[in-house]
CSV table of C-alpha atoms in Angstrom, one decimal:
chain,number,residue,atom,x,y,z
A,22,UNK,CA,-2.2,-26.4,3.7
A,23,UNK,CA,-4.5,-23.4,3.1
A,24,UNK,CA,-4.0,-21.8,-0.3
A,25,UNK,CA,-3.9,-17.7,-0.7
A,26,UNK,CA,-3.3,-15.7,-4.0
A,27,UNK,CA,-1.5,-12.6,-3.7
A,28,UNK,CA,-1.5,-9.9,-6.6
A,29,UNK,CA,1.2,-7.8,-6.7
A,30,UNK,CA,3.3,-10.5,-5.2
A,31,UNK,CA,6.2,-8.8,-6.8
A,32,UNK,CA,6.1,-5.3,-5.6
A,33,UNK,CA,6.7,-3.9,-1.7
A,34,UNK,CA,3.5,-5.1,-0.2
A,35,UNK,CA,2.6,-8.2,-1.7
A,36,UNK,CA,6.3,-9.7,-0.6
A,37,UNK,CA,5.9,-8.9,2.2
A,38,UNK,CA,2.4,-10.2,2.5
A,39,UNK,CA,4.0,-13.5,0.8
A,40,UNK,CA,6.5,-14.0,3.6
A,41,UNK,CA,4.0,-13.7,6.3
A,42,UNK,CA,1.4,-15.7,5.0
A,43,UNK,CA,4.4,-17.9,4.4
A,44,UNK,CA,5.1,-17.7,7.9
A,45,UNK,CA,2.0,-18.5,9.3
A,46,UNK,CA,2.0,-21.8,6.8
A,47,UNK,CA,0.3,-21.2,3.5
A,48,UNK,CA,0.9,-21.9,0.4
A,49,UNK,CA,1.2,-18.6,-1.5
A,50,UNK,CA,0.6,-18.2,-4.8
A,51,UNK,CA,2.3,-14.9,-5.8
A,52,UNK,CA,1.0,-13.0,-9.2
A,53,UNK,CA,2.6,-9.8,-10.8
A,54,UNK,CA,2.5,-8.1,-14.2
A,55,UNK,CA,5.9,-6.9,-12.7
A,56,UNK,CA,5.1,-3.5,-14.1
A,57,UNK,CA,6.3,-1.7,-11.1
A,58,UNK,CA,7.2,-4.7,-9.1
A,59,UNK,CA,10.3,-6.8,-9.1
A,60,UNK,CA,11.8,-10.5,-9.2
A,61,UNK,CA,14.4,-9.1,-6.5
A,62,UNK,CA,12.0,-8.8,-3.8
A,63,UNK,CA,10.5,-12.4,-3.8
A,64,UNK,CA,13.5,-14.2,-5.4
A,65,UNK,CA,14.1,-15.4,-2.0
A,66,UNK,CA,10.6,-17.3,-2.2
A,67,UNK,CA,10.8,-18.7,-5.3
A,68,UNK,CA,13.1,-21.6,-4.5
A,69,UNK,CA,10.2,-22.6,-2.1
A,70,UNK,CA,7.6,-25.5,-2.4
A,71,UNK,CA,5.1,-23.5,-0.5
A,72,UNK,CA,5.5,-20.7,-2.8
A,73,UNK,CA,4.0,-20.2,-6.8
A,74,UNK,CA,4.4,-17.2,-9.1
A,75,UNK,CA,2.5,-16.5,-11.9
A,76,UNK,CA,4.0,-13.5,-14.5
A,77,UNK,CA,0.1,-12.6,-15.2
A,78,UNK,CA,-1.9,-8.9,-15.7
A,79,UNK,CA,-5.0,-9.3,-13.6
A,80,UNK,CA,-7.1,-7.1,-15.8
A,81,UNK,CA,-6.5,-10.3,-17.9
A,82,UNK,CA,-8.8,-13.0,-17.1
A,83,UNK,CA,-7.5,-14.7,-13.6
A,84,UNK,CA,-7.0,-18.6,-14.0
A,85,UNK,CA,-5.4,-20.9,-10.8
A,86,UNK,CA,-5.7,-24.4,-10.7
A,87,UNK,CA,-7.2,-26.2,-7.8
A,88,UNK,CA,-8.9,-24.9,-4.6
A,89,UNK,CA,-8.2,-21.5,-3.2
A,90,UNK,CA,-8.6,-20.0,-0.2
A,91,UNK,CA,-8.4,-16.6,0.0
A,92,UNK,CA,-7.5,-13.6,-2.0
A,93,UNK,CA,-5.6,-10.4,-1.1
A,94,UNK,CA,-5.7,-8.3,-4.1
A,95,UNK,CA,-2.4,-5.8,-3.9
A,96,UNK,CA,-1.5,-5.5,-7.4
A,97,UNK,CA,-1.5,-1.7,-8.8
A,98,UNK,CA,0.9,1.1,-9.4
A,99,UNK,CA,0.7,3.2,-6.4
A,100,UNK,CA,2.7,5.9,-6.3
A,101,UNK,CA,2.3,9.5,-7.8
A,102,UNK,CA,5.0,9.0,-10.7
A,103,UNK,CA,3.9,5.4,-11.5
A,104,UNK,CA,0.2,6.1,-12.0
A,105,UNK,CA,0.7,9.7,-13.7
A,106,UNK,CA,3.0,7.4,-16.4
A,107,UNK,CA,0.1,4.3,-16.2
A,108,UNK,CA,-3.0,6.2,-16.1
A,109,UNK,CA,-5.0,3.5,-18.3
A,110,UNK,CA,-3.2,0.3,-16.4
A,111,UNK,CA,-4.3,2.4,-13.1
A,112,UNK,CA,-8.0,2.1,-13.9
A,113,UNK,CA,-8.0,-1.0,-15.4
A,114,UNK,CA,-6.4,-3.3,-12.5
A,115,UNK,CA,-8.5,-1.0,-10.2
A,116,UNK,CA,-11.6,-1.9,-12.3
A,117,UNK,CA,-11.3,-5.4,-14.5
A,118,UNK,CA,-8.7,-6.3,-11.9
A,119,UNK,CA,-11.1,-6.4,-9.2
A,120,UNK,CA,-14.2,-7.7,-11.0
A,121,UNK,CA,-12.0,-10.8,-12.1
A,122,UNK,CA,-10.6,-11.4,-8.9
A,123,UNK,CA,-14.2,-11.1,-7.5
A,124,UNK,CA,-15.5,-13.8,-10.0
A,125,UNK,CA,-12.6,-16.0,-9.1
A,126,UNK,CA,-13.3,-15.2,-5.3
A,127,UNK,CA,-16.9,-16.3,-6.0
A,128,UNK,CA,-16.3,-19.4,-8.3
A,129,UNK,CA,-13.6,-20.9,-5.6
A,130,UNK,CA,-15.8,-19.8,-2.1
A,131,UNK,CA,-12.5,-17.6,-1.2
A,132,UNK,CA,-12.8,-14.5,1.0
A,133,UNK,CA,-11.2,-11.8,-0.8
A,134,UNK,CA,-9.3,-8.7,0.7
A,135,UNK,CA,-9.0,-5.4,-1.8
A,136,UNK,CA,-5.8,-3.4,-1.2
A,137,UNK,CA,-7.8,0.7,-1.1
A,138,UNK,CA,-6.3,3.9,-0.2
A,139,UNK,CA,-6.3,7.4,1.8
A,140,UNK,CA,-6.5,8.4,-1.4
A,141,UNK,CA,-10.5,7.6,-1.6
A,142,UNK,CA,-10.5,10.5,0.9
A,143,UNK,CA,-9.0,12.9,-1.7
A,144,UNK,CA,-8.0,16.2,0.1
A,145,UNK,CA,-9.4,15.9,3.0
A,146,UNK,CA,-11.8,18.3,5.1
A,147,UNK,CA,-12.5,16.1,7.8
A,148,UNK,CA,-9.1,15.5,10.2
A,149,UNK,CA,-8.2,12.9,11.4
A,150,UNK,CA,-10.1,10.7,8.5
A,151,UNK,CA,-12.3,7.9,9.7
A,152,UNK,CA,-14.3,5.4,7.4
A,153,UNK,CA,-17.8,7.2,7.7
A,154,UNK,CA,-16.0,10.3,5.7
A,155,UNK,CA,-17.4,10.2,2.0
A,156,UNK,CA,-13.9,12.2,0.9
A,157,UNK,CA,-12.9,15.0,-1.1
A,158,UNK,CA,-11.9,13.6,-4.3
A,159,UNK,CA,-11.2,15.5,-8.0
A,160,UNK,CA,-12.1,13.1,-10.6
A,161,UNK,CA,-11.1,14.7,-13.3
A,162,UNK,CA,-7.9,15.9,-11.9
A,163,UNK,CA,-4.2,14.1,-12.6
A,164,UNK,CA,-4.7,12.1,-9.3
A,165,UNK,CA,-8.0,10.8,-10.1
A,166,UNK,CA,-7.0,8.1,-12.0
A,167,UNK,CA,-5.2,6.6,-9.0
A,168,UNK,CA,-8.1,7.4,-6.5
A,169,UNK,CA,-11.5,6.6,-8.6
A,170,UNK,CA,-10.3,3.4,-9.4
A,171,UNK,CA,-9.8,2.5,-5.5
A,172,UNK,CA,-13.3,4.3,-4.7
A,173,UNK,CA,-15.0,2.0,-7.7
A,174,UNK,CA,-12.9,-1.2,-6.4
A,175,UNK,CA,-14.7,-0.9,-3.3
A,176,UNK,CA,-17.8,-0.3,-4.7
A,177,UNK,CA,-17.2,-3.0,-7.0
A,178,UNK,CA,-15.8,-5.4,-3.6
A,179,UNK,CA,-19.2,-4.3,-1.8
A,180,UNK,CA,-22.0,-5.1,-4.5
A,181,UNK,CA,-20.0,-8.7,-4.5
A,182,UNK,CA,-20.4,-9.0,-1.1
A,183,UNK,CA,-24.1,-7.4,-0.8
A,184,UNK,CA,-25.7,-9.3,-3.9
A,185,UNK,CA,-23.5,-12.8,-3.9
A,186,UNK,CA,-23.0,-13.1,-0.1
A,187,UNK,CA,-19.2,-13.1,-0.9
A,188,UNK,CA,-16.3,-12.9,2.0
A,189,UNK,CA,-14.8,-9.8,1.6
A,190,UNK,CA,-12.4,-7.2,3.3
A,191,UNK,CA,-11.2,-4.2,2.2
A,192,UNK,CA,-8.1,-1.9,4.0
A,193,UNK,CA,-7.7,2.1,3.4
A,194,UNK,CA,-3.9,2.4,3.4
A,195,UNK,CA,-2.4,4.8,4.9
A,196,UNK,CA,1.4,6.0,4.1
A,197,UNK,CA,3.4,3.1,4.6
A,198,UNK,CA,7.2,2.7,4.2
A,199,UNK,CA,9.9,0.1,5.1
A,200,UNK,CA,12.5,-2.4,2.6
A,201,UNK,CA,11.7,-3.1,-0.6
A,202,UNK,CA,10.4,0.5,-1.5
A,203,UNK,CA,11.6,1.4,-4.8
A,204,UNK,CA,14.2,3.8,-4.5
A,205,UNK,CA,12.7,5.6,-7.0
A,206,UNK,CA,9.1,5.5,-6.6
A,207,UNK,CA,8.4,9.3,-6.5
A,208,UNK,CA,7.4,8.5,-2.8
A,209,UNK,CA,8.2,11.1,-0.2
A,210,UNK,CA,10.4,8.4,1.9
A,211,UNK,CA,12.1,6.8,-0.7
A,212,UNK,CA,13.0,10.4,-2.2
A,213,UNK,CA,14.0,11.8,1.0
A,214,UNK,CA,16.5,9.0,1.8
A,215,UNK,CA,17.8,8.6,-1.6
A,216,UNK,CA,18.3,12.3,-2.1
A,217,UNK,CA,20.3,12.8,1.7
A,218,UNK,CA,22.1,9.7,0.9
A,219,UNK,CA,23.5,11.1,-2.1
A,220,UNK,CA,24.1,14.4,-1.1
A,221,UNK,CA,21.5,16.0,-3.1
A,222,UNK,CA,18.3,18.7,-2.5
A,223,UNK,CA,15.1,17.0,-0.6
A,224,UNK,CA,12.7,18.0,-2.6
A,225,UNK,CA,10.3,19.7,-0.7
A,226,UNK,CA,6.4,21.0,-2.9
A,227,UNK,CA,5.1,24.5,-1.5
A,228,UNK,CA,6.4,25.2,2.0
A,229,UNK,CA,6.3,21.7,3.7
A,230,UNK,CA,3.8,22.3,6.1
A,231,UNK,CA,1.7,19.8,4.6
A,232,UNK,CA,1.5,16.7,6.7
A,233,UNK,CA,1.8,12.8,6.8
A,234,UNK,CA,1.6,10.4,9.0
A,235,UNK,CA,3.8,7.0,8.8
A,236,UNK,CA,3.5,3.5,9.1
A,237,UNK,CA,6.2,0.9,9.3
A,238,UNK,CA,5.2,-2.3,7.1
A,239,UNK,CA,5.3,-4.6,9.5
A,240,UNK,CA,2.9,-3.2,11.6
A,241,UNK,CA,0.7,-2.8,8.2
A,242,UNK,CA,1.2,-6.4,7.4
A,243,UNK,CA,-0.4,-7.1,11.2
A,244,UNK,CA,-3.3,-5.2,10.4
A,245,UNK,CA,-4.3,-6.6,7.1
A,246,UNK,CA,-3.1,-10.3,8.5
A,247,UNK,CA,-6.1,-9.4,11.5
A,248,UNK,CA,-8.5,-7.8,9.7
A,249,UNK,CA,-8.5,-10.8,6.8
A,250,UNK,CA,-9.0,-13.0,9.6
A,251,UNK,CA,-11.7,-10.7,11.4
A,252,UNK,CA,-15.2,-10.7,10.4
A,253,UNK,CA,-15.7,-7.7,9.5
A,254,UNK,CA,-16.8,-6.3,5.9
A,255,UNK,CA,-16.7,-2.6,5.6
A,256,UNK,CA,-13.5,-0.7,5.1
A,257,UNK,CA,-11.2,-0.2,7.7
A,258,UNK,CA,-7.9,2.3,8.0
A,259,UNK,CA,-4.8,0.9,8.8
A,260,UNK,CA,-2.0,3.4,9.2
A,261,UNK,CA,-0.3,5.5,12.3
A,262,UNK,CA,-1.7,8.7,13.6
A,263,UNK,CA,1.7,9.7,14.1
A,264,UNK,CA,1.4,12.7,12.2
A,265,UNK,CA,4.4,15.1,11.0
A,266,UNK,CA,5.0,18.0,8.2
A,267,UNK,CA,6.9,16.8,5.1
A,268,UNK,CA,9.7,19.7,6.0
A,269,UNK,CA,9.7,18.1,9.7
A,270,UNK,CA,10.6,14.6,8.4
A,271,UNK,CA,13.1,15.6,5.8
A,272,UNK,CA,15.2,17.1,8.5
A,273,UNK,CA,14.4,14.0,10.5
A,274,UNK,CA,16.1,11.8,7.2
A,275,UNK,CA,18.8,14.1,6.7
A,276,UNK,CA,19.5,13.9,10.7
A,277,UNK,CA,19.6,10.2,10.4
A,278,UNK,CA,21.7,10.2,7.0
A,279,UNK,CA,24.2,12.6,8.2
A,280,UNK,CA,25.3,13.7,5.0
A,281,UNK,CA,26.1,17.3,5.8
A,282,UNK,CA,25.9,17.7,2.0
A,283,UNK,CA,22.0,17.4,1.9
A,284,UNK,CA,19.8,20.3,2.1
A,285,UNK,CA,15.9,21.3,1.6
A,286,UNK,CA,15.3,22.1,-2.2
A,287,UNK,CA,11.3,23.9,-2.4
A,288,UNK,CA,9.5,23.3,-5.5
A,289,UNK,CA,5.9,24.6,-6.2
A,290,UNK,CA,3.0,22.4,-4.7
A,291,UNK,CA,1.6,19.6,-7.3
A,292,UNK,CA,-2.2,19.6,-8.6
A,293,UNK,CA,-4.9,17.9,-5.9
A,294,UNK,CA,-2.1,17.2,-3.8
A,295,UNK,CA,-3.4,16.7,0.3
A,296,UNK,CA,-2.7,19.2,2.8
A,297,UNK,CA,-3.1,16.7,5.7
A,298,UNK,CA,-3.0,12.7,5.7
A,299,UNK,CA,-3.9,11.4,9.2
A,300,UNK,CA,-5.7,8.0,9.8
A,301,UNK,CA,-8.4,7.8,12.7
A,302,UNK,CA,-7.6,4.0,13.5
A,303,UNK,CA,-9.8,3.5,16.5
A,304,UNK,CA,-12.3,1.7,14.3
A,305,UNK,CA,-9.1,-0.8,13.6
A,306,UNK,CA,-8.1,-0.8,17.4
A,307,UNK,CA,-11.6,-1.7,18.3
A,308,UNK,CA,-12.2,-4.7,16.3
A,309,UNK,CA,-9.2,-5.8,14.9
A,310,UNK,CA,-7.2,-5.1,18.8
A,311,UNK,CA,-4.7,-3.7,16.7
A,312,UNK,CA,-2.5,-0.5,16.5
A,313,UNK,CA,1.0,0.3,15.1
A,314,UNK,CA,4.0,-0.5,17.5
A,315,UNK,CA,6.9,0.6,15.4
A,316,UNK,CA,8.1,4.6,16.2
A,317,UNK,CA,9.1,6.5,13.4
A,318,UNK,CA,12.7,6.4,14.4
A,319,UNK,CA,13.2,2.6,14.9
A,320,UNK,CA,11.2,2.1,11.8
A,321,UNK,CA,13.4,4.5,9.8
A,322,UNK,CA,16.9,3.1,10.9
A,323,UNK,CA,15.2,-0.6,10.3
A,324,UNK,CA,15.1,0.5,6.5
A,325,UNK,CA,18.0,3.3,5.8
A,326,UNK,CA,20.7,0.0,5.5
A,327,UNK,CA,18.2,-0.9,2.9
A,328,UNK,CA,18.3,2.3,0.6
A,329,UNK,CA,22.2,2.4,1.3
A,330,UNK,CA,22.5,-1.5,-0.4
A,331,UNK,CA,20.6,-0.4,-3.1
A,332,UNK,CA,22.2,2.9,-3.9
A,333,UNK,CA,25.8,1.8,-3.5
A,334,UNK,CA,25.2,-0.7,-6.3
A,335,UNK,CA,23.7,1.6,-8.9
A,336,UNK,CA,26.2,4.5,-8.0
């Protein structure tokens, strides 16, 4: 049974990285700091032979017994709130996270994927943004903790691979959503929902005509699954093109809610914050034969009984 360590086991991606690669018959050994993640999400794995968690920060040095496969490193806050709050635990997993992962990739012959961002592309000038686009990043400004320490974790994940020879892959995530979102995550879709279900104000920043675009996490999970297993070593976007204004797809959530109580609440537009977020993914169509087959809709009512379970037992 191939052997793969997942960090960030605990938080939305990493589970659900552990119950594919579950799935597909390896043995996963989960690891989480559980800073922003949580026990709930994999508690349904722990019971499991094939499954190990270590409680473990990754900028700590990275010890697991026995050979090891590969690596899919997925552990760091990622959302606005959470690395605004974490700025020093931000840079740190992005940084000494990565380079111990890397040694341990190197020391155990694993191939090691690195979870990056849309972020690295800042606020954008290019649209749609493809891989060659260097970005438009403010280092300095509140966000830049969150996107220099992707943009050094693939620098970092490169050198390894250019100097030692090591297997690596590294994703550019794009807005992804589904179960097991925090409800509250600062997220835009985790906000929305929670504020229609409750009957509050969407909080909408400047006019709403910025824009996003989408990606149900199952179709996510697909991409990373293929592009670990591909052989291909520079970055690659994985997201949907589907792109839509944040006002647009808070009248979408309260549509699908039906709380007639909802309503749009506009608050003034946040530092560094992107006007437009659309992946190019024909660079992950073209190698990897993949592209998102969830629609917005379906991928939304797939996760609203989600945010309802959640909500009804904290209100």
């Amino acid at each position: 049974m191939k052997k793969v360590l997942i960090t960030g086991a605990a938080g939305f991606l990493g589970s659900h990285l552990s119950d594919r690669f579950i799935a597909e018959g390896f043995h996963v050994i989960g690891m989480d700091n559980l800073i922003t993640g949580s026990m709930d999400n994999i508690a349904h794995l722990m019971p499991r032979e094939d499954f190990t968690f270590y409680h473990h920060d990754v900028s700590k040095f990275v010890h697991v017994p026995g050979e090891l496969d590969y690596i899919l490193h997925f552990a760091s806050p990622a959302s606005p709130i959470d690395y605004l709050k974490m700025p020093i635990q931000t840079l740190k997993v992005g940084s000494l996270g990565t380079h111990n992962l890397l040694g341990l990739a190197k020391a155990k012959n694993a191939r090691m994927l690195i979870a990056s961002t849309s972020e690295v592309y800042g606020d954008p000038l290019v649209h749609p943004q493809h891989e060659e686009y260097w970005g438009n990043v403010n280092p300095v400004g509140p966000r830049g903790v969150y996107d220099e320490a992707k943009r050094f974790q693939e620098a970092m994940t490169m050198a390894y691979h250019t100097y030692h020879g090591l297997e690596t892959r590294i994703v550019r995530i794009f807005n992804t959503y589904g179960p097991r979102m925090r409800i509250d995550d600062g997220r835009v879709l985790p906000a929305f929902i929670s504020q229609a279900i409750r009957g509050e104000g969407l909080t909408i920043f400047g006019d709403g005509s910025q824009t996003r675009s989408f990606c149900y996490v199952d179709d996510l999970v697909e991409g990373i699954y293929r592009l670990l297993m591909s052989d291909y070593a520079q970055p690659v976007n994985i997201g949907n093109s589907d792109e839509i204004t944040i006002k647009a797809f808070a009248e979408e959530i309260m549509e699908l809610v039906g709380n007639s109580n909802a309503f749009l609440d506009q608050r003034p537009l946040p530092v560094d914050d992107p006007k437009r977020r659309r992946p190019d993914t024909s660079l992950a169509k073209k190698i990897l034969d993949w592209e998102p087959k969830t629609d917005r809709r379906t991928g939304l009512k797939n996760t609203l009984p989600y945010f309802q379970q959640k909500l009804s037992s904290v209100i």
